[in-house]
XYZ file of C-alpha atoms in Angstrom:
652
model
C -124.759 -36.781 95.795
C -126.204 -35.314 98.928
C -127.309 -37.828 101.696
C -128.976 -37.870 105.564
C -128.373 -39.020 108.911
C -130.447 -41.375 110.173
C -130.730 -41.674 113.945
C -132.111 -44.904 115.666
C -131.859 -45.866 119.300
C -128.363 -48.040 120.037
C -128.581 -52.081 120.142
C -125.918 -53.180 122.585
C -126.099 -56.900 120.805
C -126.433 -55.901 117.297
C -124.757 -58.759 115.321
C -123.802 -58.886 111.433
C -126.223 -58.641 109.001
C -127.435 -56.476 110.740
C -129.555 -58.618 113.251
C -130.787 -56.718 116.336
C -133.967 -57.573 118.848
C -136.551 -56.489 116.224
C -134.594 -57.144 112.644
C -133.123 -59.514 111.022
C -131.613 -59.034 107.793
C -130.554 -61.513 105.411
C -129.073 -60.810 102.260
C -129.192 -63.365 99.790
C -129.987 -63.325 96.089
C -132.111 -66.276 94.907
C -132.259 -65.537 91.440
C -128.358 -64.737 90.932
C -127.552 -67.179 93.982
C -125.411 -65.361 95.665
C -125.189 -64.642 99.780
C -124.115 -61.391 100.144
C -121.721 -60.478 102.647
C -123.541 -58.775 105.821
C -122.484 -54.922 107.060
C -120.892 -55.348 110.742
C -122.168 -51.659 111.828
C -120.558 -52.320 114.800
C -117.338 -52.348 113.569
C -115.027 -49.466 114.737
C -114.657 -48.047 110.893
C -118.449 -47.626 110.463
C -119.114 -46.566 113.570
C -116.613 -43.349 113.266
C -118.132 -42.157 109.989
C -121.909 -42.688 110.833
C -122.057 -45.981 108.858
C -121.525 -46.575 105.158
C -121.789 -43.818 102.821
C -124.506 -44.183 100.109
C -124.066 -46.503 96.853
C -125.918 -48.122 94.899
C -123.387 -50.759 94.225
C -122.232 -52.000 97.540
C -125.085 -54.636 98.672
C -123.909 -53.930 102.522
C -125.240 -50.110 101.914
C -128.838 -52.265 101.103
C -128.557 -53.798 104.284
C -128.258 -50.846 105.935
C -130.155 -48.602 104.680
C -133.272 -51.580 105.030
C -132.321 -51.842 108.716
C -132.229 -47.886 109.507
C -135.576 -46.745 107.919
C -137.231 -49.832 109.285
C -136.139 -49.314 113.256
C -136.953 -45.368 112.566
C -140.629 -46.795 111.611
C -140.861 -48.866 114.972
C -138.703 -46.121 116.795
C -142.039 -43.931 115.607
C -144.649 -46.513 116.413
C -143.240 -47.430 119.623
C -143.695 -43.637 120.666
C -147.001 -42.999 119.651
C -148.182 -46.417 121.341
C -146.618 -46.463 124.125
C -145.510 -49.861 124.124
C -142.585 -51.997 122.660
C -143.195 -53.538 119.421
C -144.907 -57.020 118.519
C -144.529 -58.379 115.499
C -147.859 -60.925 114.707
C -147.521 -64.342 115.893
C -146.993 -67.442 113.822
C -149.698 -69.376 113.681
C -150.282 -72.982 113.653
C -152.209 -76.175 114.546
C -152.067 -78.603 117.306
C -154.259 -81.671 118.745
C -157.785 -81.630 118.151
C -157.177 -78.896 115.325
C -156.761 -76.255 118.150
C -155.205 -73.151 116.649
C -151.822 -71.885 118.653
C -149.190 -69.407 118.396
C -145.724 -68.963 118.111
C -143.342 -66.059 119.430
C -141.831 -64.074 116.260
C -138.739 -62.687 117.820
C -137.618 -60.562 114.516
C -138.898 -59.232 111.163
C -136.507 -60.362 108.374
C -135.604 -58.080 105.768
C -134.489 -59.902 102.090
C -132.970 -56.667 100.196
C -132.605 -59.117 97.214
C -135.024 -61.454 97.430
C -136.730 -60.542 94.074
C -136.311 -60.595 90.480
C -139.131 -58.561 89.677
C -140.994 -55.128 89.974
C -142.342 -55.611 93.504
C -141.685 -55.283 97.019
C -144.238 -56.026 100.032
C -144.795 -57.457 103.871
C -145.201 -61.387 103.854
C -147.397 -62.190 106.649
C -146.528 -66.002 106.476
C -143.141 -65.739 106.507
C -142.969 -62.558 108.692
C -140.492 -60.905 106.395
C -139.834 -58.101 104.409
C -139.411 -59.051 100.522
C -137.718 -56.551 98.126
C -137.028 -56.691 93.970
C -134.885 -55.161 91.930
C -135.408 -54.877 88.158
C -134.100 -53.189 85.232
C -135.743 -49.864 84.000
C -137.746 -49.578 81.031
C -138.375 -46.053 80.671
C -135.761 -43.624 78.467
C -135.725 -39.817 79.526
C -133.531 -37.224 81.238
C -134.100 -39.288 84.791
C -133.686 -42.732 83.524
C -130.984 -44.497 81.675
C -132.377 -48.448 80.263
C -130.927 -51.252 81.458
C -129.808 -49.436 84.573
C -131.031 -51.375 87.907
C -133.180 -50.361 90.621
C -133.372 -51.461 93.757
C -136.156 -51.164 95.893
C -134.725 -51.422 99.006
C -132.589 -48.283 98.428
C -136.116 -46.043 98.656
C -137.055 -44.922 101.790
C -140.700 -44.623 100.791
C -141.284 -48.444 100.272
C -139.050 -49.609 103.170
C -141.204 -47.563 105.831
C -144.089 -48.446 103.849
C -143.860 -52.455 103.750
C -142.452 -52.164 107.709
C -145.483 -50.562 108.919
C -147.438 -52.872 107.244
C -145.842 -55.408 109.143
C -146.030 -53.157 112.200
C -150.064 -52.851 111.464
C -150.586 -57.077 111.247
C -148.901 -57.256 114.409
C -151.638 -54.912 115.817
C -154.188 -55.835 113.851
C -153.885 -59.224 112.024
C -157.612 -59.184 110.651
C -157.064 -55.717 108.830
C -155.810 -58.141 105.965
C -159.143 -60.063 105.252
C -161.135 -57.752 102.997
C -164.328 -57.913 104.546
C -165.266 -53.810 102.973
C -164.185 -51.790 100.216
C -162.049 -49.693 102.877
C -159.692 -52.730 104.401
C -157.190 -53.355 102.134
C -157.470 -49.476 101.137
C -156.582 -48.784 104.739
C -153.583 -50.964 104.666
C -152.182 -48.864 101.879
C -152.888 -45.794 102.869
C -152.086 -46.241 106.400
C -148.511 -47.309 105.107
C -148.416 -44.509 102.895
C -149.422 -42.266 105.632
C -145.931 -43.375 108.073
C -143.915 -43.144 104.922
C -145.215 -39.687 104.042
C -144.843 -37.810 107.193
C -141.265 -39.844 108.163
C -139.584 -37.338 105.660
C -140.356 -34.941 108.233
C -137.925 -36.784 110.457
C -135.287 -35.312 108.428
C -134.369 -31.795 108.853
C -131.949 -31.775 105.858
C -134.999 -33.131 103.355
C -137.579 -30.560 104.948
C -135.605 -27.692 105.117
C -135.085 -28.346 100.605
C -138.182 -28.844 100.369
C -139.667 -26.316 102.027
C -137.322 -23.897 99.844
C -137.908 -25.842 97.185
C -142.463 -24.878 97.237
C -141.398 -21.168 99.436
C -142.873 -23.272 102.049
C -146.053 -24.065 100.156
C -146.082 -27.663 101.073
C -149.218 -28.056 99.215
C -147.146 -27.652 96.119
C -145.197 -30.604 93.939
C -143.186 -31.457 96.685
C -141.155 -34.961 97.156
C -143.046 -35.031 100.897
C -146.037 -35.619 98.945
C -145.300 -38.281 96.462
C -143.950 -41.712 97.143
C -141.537 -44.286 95.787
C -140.360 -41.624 92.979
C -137.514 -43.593 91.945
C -139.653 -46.887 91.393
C -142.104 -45.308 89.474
C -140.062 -43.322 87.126
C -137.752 -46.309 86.596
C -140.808 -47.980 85.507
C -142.225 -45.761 83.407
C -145.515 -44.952 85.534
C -144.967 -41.339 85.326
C -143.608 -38.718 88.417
C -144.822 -40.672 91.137
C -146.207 -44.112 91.883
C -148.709 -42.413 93.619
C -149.239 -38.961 94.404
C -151.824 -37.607 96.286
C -151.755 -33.555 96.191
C -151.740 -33.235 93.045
C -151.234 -33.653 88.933
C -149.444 -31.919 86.220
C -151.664 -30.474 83.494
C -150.060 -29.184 80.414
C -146.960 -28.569 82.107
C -148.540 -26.760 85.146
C -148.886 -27.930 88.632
C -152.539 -28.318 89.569
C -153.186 -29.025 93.638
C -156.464 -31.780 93.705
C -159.066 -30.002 94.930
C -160.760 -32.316 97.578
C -164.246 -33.945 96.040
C -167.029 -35.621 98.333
C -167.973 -37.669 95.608
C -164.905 -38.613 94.815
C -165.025 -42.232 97.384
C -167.955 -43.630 95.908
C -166.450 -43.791 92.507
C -163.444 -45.589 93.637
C -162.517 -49.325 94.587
C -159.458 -50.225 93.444
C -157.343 -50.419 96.642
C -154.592 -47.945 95.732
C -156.885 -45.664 94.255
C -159.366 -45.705 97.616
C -156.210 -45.296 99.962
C -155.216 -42.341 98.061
C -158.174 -40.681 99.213
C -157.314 -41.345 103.223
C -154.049 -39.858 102.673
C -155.191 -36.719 100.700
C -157.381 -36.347 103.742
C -154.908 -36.770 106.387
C -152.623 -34.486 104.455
C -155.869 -31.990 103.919
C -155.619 -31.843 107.864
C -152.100 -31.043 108.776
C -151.721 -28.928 106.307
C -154.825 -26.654 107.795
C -152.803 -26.854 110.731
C -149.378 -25.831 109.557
C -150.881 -23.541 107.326
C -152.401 -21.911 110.575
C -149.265 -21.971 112.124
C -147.167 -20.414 109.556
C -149.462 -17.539 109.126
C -148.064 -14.699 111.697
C -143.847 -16.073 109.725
C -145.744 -14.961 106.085
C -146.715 -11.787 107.066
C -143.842 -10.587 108.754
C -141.272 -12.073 105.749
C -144.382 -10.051 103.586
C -144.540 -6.994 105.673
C -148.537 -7.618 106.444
C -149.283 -8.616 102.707
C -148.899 -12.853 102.912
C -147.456 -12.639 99.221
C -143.663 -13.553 99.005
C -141.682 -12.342 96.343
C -140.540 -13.886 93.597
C -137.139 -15.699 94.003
C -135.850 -17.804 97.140
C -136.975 -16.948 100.526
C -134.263 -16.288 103.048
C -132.687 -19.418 104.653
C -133.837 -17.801 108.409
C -137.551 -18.211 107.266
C -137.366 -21.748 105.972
C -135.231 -22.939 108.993
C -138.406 -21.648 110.915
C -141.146 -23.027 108.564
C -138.820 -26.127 108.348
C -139.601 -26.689 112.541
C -143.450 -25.390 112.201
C -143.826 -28.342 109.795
C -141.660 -30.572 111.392
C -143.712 -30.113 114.587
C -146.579 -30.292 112.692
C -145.951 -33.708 111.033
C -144.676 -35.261 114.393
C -148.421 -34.325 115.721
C -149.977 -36.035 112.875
C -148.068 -38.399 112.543
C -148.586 -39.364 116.118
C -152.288 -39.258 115.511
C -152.449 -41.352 113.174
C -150.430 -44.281 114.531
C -152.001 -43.688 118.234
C -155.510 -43.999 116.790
C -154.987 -47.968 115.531
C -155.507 -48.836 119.222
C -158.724 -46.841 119.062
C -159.760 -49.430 116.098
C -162.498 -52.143 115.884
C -160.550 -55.194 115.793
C -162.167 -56.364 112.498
C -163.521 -54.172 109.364
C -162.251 -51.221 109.490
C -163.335 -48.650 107.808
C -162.481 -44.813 106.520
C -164.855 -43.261 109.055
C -164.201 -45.561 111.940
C -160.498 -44.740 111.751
C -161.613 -40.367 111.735
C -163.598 -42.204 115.000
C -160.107 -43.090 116.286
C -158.245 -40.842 115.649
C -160.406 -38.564 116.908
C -161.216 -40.291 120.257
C -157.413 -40.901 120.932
C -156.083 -37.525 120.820
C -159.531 -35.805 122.888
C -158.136 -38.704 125.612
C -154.703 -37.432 125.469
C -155.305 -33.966 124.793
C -159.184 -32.767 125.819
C -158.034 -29.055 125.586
C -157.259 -28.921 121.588
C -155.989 -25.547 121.649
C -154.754 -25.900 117.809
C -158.122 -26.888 116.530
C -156.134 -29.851 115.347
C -159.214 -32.364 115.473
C -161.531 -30.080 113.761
C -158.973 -29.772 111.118
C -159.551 -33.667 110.874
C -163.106 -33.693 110.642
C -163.300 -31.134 108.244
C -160.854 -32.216 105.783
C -162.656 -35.842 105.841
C -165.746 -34.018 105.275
C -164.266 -32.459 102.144
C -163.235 -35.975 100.489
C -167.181 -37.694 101.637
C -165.193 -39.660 104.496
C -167.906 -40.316 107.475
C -168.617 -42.865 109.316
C -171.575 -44.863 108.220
C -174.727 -43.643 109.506
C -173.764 -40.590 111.738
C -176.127 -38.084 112.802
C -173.353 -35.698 113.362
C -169.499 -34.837 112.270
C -169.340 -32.898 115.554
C -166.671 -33.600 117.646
C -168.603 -34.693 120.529
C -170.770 -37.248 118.071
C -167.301 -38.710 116.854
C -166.034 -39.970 120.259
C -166.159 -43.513 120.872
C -168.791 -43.991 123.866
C -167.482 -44.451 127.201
C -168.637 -47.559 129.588
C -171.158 -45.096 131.205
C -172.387 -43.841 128.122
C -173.364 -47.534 127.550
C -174.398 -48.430 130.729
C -177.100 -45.208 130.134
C -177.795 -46.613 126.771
C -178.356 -50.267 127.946
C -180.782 -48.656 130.852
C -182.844 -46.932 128.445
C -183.523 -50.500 126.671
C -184.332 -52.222 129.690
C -186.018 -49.513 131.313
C -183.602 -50.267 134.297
C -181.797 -48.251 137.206
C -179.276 -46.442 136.284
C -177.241 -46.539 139.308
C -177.373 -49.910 139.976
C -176.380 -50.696 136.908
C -173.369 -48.604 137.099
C -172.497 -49.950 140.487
C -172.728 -53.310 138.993
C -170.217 -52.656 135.824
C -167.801 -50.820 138.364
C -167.721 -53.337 141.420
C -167.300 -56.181 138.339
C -163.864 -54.132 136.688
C -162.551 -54.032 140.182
C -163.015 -57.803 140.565
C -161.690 -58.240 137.359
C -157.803 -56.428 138.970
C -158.501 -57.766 142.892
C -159.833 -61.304 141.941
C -158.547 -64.657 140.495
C -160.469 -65.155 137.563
C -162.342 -68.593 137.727
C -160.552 -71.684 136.234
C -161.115 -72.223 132.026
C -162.082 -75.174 130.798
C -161.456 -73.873 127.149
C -157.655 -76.211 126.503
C -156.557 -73.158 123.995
C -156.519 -70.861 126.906
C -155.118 -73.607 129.183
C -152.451 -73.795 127.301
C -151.925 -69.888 127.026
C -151.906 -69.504 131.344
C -149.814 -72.290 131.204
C -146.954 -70.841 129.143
C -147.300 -67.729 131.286
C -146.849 -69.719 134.473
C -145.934 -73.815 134.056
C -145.662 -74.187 138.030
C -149.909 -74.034 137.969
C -151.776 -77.171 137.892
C -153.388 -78.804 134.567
C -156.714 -76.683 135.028
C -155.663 -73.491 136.298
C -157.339 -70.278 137.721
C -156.532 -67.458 135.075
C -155.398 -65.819 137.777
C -155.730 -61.473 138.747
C -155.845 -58.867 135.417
C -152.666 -56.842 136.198
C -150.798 -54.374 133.401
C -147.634 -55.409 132.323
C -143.973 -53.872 133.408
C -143.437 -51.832 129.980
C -139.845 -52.605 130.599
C -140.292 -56.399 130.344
C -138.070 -58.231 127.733
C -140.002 -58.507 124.446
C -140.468 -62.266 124.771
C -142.205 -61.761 128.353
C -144.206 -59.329 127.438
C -145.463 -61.918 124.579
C -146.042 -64.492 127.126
C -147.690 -62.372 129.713
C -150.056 -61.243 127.308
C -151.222 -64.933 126.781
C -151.902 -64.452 130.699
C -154.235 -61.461 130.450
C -156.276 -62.863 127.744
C -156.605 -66.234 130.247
C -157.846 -63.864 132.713
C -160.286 -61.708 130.584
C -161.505 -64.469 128.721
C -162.458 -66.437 132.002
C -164.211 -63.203 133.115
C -166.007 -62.988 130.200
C -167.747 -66.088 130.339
C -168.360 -65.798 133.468
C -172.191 -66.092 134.225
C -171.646 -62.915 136.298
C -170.803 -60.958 133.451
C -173.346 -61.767 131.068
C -174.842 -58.167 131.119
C -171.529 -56.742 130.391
C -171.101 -59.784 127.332
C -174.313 -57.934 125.829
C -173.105 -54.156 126.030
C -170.346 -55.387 124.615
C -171.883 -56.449 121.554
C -170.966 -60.009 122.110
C -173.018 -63.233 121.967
C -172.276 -65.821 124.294
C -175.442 -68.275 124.579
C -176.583 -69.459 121.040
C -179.672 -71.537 122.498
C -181.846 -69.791 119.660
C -179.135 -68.321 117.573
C -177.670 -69.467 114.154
C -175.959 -72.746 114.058
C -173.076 -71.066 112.145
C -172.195 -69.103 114.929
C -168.459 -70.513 116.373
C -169.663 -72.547 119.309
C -167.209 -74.356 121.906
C -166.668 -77.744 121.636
C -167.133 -78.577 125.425
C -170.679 -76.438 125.471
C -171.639 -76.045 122.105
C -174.736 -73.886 123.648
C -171.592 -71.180 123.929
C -170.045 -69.654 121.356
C -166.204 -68.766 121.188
C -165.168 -65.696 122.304
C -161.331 -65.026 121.107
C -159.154 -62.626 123.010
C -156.558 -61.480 120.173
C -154.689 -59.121 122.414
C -154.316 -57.798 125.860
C -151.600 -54.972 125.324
C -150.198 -52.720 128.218
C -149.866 -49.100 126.876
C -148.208 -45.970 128.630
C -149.884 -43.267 128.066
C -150.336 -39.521 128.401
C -153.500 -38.507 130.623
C -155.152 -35.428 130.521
C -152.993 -33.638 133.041
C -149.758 -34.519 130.951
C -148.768 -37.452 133.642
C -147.852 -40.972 131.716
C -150.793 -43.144 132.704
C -150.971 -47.655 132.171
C -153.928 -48.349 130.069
C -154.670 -52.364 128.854
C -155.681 -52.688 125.157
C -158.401 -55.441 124.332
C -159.148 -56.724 121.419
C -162.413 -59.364 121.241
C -163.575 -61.175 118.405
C -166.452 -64.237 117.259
C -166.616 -65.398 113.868
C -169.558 -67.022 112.215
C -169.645 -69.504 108.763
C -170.918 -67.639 105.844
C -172.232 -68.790 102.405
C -172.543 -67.145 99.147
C -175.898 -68.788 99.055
C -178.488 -67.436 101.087
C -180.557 -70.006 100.630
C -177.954 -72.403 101.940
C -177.138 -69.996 104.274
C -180.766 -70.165 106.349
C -180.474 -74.379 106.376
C -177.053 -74.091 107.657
C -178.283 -71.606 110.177
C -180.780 -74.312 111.801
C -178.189 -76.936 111.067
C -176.266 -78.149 114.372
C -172.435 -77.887 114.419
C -172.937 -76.071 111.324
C -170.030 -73.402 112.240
C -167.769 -75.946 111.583
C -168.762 -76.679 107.861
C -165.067 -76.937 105.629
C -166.983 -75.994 102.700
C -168.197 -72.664 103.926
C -167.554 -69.718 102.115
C -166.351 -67.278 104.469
C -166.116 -66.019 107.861
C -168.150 -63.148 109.480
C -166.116 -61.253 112.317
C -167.501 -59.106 114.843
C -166.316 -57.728 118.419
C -165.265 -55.225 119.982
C -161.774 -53.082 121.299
C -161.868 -52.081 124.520
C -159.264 -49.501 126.433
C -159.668 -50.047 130.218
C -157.976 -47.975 132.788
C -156.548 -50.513 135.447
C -156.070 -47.710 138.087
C -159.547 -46.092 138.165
C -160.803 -50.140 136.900
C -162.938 -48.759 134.417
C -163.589 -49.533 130.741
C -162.325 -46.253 129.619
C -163.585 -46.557 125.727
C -165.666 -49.253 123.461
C -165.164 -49.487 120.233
C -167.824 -52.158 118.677
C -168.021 -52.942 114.923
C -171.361 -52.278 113.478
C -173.395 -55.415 114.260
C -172.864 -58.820 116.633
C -171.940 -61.802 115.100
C -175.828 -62.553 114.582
C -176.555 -59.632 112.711
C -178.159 -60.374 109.636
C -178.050 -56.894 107.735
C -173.959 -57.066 108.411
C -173.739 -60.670 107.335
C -175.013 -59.845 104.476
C -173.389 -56.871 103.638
C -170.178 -58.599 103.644
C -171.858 -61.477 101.427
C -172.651 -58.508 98.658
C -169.309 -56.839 99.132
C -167.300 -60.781 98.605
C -169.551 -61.495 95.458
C -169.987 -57.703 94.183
C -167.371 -55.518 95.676
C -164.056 -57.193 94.435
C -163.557 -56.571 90.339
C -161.316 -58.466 88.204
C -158.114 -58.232 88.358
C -158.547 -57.866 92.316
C -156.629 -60.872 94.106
C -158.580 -61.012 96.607
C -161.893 -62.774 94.153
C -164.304 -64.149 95.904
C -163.607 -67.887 96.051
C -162.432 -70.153 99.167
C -159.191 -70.747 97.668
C -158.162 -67.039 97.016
C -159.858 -65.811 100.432
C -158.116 -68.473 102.352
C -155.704 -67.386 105.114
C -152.817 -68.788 103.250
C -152.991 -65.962 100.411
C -150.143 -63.312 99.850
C -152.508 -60.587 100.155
C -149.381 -57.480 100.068
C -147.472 -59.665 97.400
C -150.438 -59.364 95.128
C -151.382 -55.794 95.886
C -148.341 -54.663 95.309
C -147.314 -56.424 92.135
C -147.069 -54.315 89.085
C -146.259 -57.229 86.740
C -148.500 -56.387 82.970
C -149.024 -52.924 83.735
């Protein structure tokens, strides 16, 4: 049995269990009712051989093993971001129905917690859930009867921790509001999973000799949970997304632009993201590896038969190493370049593009072009571009808005500019004025208690990035005090309208969220004000602040009952409405040059009509039996399991 080393950063505090500042894990078996005794990896023994050695038996080699992978899967995040780790709040209800929020200080991790075929991310209880089950199939890899436990495979832990990683980002990527957000989910967590193995130089290096550094070959780096899926009898990987095996030969998929529109099912769709993300760094690394083949070939690029020599695949073992560690940095870094509702398959190649032409505007490797083909291959665009150039892809700027706002109104452009600039540097020089909303009362009151009962939201300033996790929590309830005081602001009502947000509903829909206190105003909701530390152009780390805006408006099934509750008043806050239309925006604002630095707006304003009713079609059309996520109030209510149902394979 050959094992790895995995290396996480040192807790000083790290108690039994183990239970650190970001996990918790708690072993105990409901169905066999037994608490199983938790790993001290503190203790002298453990910490002189590297921790426990690997067994299957030995439930404190689950608890380990759960904890590892999952802080190498924040260790990852936290790098790409910028920022410590939040895990999404708890929510809740106070006076008045007012919705609040509650600090989640750790992710718990149940190794046992299921007698079943299933593992996944709970966001209600804010915990990691894993099964174990006996396996069904009989061949030379499985023995019946035998047991297997989910939370020994790597694949699934990272997978259901960046899912949990992802909600406390983006907690509205779980509402499937298109055919590409719960398809994202997957395939984002498929995505971390994939290119972790290239964390471990031991795994690359075999399987690099293992395809003569053909990665594009059946490879373990491109399938997932292998172990779950042959145990269950669902053939040599759960899912695999490079290729299949026909009549005993390996067959790479060949990429097919028609391929999306034929798919729904939310496994199936995600598959597709990866196989395009994979398309892409392996353009790269193929790119990279060129000059190695031809000298190991002597100018021909065709190796010989039989194993390469170990000096080549230690050097194609760090091209694709590197390689992975670029895209897998991508990938994660882009999420903050994300509408903060509906995401979809060509809005992420948006972000992912815009994020690394910020970080990197010299790309010297071609690695964004090998992004924007490879999407192109699979039919991934974003709806109703003009252009998969580069340039067409980025996200616009707050210039590029004021220009486009100018060109409406017919205005001048420089005054308008000087307007939006001499309003950000209010925004970081200014106290904000007092809010009268209590929900952000009460949020600039837990940031500072000494302030009177109304207070001033007080001055938009970044947060230390060395903060306790806890303050950094709390002072984010500040920020979004401040912005959402500047917001509805009568000053700022031009920049409310390039923003794509609606803030006087005078002649608007009735279904529109409106504030109880000036129901001619409808809620704006602040999800997140996050403090990132990033690297500029010139390679220096730079602060940028992360917002993410939202409105929400009552949708029915019914158009016709849709239209009368539109002229209705108060008619937002109908119980028996059908769903809820999101809209807003992201923005990524440079405190030092005060400057909106990016916008990212979902496709329409919470008064659209076309996007309203896109969403309608997609609730009552989109979402085939045996989906979970049907479209009826009680399945589409907040309270739903969505990852418990997604992920069971129970009567396949």
């Amino acid at each position: 049995m050959s094992g790895i080393t995995i290396e996480i950063p040192w807790e000083d505090n790290l108690e039994k269990g183990p239970v650190g500042e970001y996990i918790e894990v708690i072993d105990i078996d409901p169905g066999g009712g037994v608490a199983y005794t938790p790993v001290d990896l503190n203790a002298p023994a453990l910490l002189a051989t590297d921790g426990l050695q690997p067994s299957e038996s030995d439930p404190r080699f689950h608890q380990q093993m759960c904890y590892a992978v999952a802080m190498k899967t924040i260790e990852h995040f936290e790098r790409a971001l910028g920022r410590k780790a939040l895990w999404s709040p708890r929510a809740h209800t106070v006076a008045n129905s007012d919705y609040a929020e509650n600090y989640v200080p750790r992710l718990r991790i149940y190794p046992h917690a299921l007698r079943q075929q299933n593992a996944f991310y709970s966001p209600q209880k804010k915990a990691l859930l894993f099964g174990y089950f006996s396996t069904k199939a009989k061949d030379k890899k499985n023995t019946p009867g035998t047991t297997v436990f989910t939370c020994l495979s790597h694949d699934i832990i990272a997978h259901e921790t960046t899912h949990a990683l992802l909600d406390g980002v983006h907690p509205r990527f779980s509402e499937p509001v298109n055919e590409d957000v719960l398809a994202f989910h997957e395939a984002f967590a498929d995505i971390v999973a994939l290119f972790q193995h290239f964390s471990y130089p031991g795994v690359l290096r075999d399987q690099i000799a293992r395809t003569r550094g053909d990665l594009v070959r059946q490879s373990v780096l491109g399938q997932l949970a292998q172990q779950f899926a042959l145990a269950s009898g669902r053939g040599d990987a759960l899912r695999s997304y490079l290729g299949k095996e026909v009549k005993g030969v390996w067959e790479p998929i060949r990429p097919d632009p028609t391929m999306l529109d034929e798919t729904s099912e939310p496994h199936d769709r995600g598959a597709i993201l990866v196989a395009a993300v994979f398309g892409a760094f392996t353009r790269v690394y193929q790119a990279r590896t060129r000059d190695l083949f031809r000298i190991a070939t002597e100018g021909t690029g065709v190796l010989r038969e039989g194993d390469i020599h170990p000096d080549l695949v230690n050097r194609l073992a760090d091209e694709a190493q590197s390689c992975a560690d670029r895209a897998l940095q991508m990938c994660i870094r882009a999420i903050d370049y994300c509408p903060p509702v509906g995401i979809t398959f060509g809005g992420y190649l948006r972000a992912i593009v815009t994020a690394d032409h910020d970080m990197n505007p010299v790309d010297r490797e071609h690695w964004r072009l090998a992004f924007i083909e490879s999407f192109r291959e699979w039919g991934i665009s974003p709806r109703g571009a003009r252009s998969m150039a580069e340039d067409s892809l980025l996200w616009p700027t707050e210039t590029e808005l004021v220009k486009e706002r100018v060109k409406v109104s017919k205005g001048d452009f420089i005054a308008e500019e000087t307007l939006s600039r001499n309003a950000m540097k209010k925004m970081f020089s200014q106290a904000a004025p007092s809010s009268d909303d209590p929900a952000y009362q009460r949020k600039a009151l837990r940031a500072a208690p000494e302030q009177s009962m109304a207070p001033s939201s007080g001055i938009l300033t970044p947060a230390g990035l060395q903060m306790p996790r806890f303050d950094i929590w709390v002072d984010a309830d500040r920020q979004a005090a401040t912005f959402h005081s500047w917001l509805l602001d009568e000053d700022y009502r031009w920049m409310t309208d390039a923003l794509g947000l609606v803030v006087q509903v005078y002649n608007l829909p009735k279904t529109i969220s409106a504030r109880q206190r000036n129901p001619n105003q409808a809620n704006v909701e602040i999800h997140a004000v996050r403090t990132a530390m990033k690297r500029g152009p010139l390679g220096w780390p730079e602060q940028h602040m992360v917002v993410a805006v939202t409105q929400w408006r009552a949708g029915f099934f019914d158009k016709k009952k849709q239209k009368d509750q539109d002229a209705t008043p108060d008619a937002w806050a109908d119980a028996e409405r059908d769903f809820k239309y999101r809209a807003g925006c992201t923005l990524l604002i440079d405190p030092a040059g005060t400057q909106i630095r990016r916008v990212i707006r979902t496709p329409g304003t919470v008064d659209n009509e076309d996007e309203l009713d896109r969403m309608r079609h997609y609730l009552l059309n989109g979402l085939s039996p045996p989906n979970a996520f049907a479209p009826t109030a009680a399945r589409f209510s907040a309270s739903a399991e969505p990852f418990a149902l997604l992920h069971s394979h129970a009567g396949d």
